[in-house]
PDB file of C-alpha atoms in Angstrom:
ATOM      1  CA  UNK D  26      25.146 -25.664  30.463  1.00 53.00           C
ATOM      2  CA  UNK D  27      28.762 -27.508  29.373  1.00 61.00           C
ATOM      3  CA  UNK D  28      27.254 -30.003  27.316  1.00 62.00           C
ATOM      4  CA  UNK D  29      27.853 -29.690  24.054  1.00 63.00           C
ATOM      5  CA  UNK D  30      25.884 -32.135  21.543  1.00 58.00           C
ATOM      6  CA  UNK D  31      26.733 -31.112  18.131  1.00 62.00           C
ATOM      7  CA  UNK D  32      23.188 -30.157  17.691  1.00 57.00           C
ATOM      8  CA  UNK D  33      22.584 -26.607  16.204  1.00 57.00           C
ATOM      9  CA  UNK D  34      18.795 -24.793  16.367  1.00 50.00           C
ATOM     10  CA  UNK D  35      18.127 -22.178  13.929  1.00 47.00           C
ATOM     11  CA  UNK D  36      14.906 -19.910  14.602  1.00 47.00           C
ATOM     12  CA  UNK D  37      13.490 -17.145  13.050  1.00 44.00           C
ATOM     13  CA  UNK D  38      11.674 -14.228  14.955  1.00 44.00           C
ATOM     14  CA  UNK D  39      10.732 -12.247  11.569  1.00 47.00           C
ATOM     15  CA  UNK D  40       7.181 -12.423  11.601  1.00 60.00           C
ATOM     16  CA  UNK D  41       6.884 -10.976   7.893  1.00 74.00           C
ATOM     17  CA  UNK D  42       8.765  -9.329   5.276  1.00 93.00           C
ATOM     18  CA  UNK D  43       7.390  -6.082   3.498  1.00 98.00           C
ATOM     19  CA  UNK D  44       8.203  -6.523  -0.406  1.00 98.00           C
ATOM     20  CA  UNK D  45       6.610  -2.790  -1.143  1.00 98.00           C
ATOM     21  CA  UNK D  46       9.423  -0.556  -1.944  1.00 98.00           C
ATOM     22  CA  UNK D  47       9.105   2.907  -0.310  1.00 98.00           C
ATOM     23  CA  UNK D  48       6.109   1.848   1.995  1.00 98.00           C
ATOM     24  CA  UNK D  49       5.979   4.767   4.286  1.00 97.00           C
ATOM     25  CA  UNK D  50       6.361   7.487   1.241  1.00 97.00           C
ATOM     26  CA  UNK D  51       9.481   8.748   2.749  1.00 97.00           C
ATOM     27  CA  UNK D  52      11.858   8.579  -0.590  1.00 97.00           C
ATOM     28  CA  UNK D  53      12.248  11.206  -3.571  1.00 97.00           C
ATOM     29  CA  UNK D  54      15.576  10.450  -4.769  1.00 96.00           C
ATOM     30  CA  UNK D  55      14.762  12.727  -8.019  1.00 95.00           C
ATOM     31  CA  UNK D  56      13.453  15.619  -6.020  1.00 95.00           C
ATOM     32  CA  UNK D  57      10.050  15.649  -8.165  1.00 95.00           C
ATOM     33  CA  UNK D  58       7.761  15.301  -4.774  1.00 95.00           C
ATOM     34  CA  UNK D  59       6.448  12.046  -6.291  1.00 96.00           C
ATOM     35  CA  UNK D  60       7.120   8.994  -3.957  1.00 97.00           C
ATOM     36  CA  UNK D  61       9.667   7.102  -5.450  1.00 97.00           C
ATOM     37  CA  UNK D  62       9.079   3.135  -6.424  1.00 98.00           C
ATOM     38  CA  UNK D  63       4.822   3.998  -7.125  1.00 98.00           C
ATOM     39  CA  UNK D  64       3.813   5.271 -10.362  1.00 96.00           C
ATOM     40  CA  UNK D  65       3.301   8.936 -11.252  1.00 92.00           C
ATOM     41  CA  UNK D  66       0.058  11.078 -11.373  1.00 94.00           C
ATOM     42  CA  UNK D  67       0.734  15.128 -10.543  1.00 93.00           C
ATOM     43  CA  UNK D  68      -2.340  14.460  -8.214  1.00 96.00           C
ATOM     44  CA  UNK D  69      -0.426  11.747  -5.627  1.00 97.00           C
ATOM     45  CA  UNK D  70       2.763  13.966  -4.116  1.00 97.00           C
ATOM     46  CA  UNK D  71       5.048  13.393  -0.991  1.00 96.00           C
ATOM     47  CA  UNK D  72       3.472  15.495   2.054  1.00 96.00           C
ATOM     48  CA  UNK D  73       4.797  16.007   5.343  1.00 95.00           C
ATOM     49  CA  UNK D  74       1.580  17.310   7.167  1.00 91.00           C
ATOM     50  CA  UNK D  75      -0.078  14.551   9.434  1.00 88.00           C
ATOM     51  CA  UNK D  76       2.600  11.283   8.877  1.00 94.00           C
ATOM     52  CA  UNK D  77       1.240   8.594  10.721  1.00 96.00           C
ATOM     53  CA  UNK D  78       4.740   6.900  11.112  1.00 94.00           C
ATOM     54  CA  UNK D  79       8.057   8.831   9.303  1.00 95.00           C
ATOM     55  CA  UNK D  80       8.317  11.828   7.939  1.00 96.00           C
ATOM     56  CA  UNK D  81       5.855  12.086   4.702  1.00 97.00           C
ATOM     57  CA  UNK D  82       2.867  10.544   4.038  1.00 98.00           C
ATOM     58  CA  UNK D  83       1.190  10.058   0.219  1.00 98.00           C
ATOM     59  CA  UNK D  84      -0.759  12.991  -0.575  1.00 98.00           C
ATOM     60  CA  UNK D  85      -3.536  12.075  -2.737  1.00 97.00           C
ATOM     61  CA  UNK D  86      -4.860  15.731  -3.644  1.00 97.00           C
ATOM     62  CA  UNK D  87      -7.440  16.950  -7.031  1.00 94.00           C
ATOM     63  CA  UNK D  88      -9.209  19.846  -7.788  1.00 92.00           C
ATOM     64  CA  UNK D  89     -11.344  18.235 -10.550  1.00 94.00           C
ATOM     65  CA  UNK D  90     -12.798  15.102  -9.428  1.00 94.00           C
ATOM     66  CA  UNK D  91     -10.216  13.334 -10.673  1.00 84.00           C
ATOM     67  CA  UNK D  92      -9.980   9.011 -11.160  1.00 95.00           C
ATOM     68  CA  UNK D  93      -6.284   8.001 -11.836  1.00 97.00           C
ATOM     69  CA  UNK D  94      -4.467   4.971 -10.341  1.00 98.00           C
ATOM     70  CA  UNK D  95      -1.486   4.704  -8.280  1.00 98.00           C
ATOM     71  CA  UNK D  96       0.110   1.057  -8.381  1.00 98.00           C
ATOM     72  CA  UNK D  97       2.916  -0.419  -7.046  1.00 98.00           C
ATOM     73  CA  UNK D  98       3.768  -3.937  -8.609  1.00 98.00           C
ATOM     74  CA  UNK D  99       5.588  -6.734  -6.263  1.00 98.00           C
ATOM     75  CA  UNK D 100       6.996  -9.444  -7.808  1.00 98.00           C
ATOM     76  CA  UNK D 101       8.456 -13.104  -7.137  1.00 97.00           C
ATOM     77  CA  UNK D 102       4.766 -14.329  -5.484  1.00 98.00           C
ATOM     78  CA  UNK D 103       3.941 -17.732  -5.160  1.00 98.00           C
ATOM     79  CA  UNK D 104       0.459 -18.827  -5.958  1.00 98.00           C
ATOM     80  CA  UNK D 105      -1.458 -20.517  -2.525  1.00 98.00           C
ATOM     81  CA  UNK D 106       0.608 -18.633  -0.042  1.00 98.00           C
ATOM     82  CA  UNK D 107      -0.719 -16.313   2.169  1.00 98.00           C
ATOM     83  CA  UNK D 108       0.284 -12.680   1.700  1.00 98.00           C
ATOM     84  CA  UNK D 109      -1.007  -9.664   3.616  1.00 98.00           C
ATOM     85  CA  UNK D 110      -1.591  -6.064   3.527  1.00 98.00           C
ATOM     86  CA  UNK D 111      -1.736  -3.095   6.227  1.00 98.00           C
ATOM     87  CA  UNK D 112      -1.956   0.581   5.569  1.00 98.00           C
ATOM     88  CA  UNK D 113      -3.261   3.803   7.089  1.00 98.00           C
ATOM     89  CA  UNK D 114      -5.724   5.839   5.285  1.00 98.00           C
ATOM     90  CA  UNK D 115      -6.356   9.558   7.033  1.00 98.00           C
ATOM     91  CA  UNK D 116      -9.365  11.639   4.956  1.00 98.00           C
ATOM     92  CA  UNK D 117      -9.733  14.850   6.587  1.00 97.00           C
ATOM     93  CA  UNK D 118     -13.201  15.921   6.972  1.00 97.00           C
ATOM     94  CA  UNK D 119     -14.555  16.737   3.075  1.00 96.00           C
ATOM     95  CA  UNK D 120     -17.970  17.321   1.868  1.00 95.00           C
ATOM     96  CA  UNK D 121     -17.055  16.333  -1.668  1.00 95.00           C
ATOM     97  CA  UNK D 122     -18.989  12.967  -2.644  1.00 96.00           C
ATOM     98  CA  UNK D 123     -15.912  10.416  -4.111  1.00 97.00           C
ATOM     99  CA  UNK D 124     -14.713   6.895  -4.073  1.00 98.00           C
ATOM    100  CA  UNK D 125     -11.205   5.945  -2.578  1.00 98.00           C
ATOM    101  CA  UNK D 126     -10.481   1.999  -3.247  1.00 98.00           C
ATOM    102  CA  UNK D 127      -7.255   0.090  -1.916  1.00 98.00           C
ATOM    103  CA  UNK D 128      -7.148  -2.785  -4.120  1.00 98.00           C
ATOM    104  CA  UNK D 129      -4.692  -5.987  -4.983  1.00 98.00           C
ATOM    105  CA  UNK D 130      -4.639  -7.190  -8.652  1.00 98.00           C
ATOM    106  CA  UNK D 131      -2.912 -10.730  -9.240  1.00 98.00           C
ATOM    107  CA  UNK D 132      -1.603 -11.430 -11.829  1.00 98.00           C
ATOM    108  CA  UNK D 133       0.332 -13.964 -14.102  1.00 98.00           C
ATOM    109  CA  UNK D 134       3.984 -14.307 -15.513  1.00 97.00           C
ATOM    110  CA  UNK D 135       2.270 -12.541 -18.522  1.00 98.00           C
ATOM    111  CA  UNK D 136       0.812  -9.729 -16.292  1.00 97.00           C
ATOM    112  CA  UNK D 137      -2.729 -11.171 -17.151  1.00 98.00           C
ATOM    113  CA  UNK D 138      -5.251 -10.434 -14.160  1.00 98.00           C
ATOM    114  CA  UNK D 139      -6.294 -13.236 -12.489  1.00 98.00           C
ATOM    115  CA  UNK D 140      -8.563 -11.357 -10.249  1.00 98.00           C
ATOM    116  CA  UNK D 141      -9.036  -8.083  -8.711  1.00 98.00           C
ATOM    117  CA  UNK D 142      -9.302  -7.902  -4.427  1.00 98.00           C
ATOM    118  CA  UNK D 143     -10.771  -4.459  -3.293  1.00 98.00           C
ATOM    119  CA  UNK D 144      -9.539  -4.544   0.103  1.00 97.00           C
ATOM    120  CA  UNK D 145     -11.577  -1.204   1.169  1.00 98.00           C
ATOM    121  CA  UNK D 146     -13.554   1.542   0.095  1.00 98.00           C
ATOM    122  CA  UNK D 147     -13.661   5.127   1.167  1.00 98.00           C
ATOM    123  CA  UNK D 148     -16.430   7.151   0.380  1.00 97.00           C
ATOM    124  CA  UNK D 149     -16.025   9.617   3.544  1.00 97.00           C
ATOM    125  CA  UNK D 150     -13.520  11.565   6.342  1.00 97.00           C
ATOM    126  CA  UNK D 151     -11.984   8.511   8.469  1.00 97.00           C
ATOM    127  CA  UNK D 152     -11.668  10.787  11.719  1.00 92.00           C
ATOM    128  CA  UNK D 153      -8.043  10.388  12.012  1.00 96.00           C
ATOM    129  CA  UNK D 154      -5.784   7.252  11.033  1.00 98.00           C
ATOM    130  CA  UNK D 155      -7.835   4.559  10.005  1.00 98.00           C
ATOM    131  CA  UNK D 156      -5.997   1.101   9.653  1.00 98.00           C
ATOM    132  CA  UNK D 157      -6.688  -1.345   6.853  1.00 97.00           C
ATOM    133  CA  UNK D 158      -6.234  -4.911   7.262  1.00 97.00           C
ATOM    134  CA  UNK D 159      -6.614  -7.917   4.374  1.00 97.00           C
ATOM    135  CA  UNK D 160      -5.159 -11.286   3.811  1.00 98.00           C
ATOM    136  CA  UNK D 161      -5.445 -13.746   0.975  1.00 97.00           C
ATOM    137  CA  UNK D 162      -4.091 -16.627  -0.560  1.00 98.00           C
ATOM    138  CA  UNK D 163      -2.628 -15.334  -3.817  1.00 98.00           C
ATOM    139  CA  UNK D 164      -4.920 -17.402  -6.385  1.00 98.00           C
ATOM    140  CA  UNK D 165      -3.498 -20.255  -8.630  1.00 98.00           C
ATOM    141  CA  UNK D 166      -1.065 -18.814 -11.375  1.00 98.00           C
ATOM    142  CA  UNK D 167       0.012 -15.664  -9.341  1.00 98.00           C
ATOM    143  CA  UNK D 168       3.899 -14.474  -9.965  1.00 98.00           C
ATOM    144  CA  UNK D 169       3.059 -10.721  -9.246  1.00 98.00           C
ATOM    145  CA  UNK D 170       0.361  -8.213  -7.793  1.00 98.00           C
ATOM    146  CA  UNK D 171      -0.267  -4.942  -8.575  1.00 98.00           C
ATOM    147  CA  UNK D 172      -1.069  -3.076  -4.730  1.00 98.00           C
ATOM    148  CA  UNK D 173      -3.414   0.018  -6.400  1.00 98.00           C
ATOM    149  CA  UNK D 174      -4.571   3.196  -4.983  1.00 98.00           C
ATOM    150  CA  UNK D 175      -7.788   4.187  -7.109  1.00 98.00           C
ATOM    151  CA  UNK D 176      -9.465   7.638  -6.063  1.00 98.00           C
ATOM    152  CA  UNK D 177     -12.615   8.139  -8.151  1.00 97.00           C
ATOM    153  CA  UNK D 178     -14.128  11.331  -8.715  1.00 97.00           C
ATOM    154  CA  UNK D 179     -11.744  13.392  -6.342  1.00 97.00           C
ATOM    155  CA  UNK D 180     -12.183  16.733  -5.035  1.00 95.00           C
ATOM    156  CA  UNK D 181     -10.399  16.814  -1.689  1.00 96.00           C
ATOM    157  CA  UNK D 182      -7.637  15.732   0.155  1.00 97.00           C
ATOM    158  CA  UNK D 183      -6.701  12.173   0.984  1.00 98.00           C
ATOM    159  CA  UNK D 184      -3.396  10.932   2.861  1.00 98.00           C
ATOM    160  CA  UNK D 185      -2.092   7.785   3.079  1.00 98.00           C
ATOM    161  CA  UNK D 186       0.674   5.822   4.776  1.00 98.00           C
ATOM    162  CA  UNK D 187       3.041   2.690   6.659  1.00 98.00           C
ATOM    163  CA  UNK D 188       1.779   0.265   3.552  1.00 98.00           C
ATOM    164  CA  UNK D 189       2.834  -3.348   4.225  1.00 98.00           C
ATOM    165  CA  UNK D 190       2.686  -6.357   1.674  1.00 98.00           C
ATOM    166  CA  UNK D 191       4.185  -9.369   2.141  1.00 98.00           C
ATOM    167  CA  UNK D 192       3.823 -13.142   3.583  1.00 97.00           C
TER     168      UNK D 192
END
């Protein structure tokens, strides 16, 4: 306990880093009920019915079995390392027929596509929070990923939060 040997240990406890901006939904800085840092659609809002973890939740919501995208790009990858995604997806009970795909495009330093992950697909009520888990090595050429939110054909209600992408 008095020795001192020079000798100095550095460790890290961090077990990952989330490089999503705005994961749990929780920001509006321009007060248009959009979630700041994803792209806009009218049909994804900020919603605080039913947050898994926070305050709001992403609100996917259409009346006319609507398809739109909602992405989120994350840049400064590096191709072969491992990077992972979590979320929460809560559907409430729907009889509408529809399609809701979490998905990670990588891409190159031109925004090319290298190739298209669909880490799950919806296509009925989850009964509550349902977690989704995925890990990948980004492929060979990968700078940046799009992390997408694709409902197809949508005529109900779907939430989503607590996203997590990173190494």
């Amino acid at each position: 306990p008095n020795e001192n040997d020079g000798k100095i240990y550095e460790i890290s406890l961090q077990q990952g880093v989330n490089l999503l901006a705005n994961p749990g939904f929780e920001l509006d800085a321009n007060g248009d009920n959009r979630p700041d840092s994803w792209t806009s659609n009218a049909e994804f809002t900020r919603s605080n019915v039913t947050p898994h973890g926070g305050s709001y939740v992403g609100k996917h919501f259409a009346t006319d079995n609507g398809d739109y995208t909602i992405s989120q790009t994350v840049n400064n990858l590096t191709a072969g390392t491992v990077y992972s995604f979590k979320g929460w997806v809560n559907i409430p009970p729907t009889s509408d027929t529809f399609t809701f795909k979490l998905q990670v495009k990588w891409r190159n330093s031109s925004n090319s596509t290298i190739s298209t992950d669909t880490i799950k697909t919806y296509k009925a009520a989850t009964n509550g929070w349902n977690q989704v888990t995925f890990s990948k090595a980004a492929p060979a050429g990968t700078t940046n990923a799009q992390v997408i939110m694709k409902p197809g054909n949508l005529n109900a209600t779907i939430y989503v939060d607590d996203f997590e992408f990173g190494p």
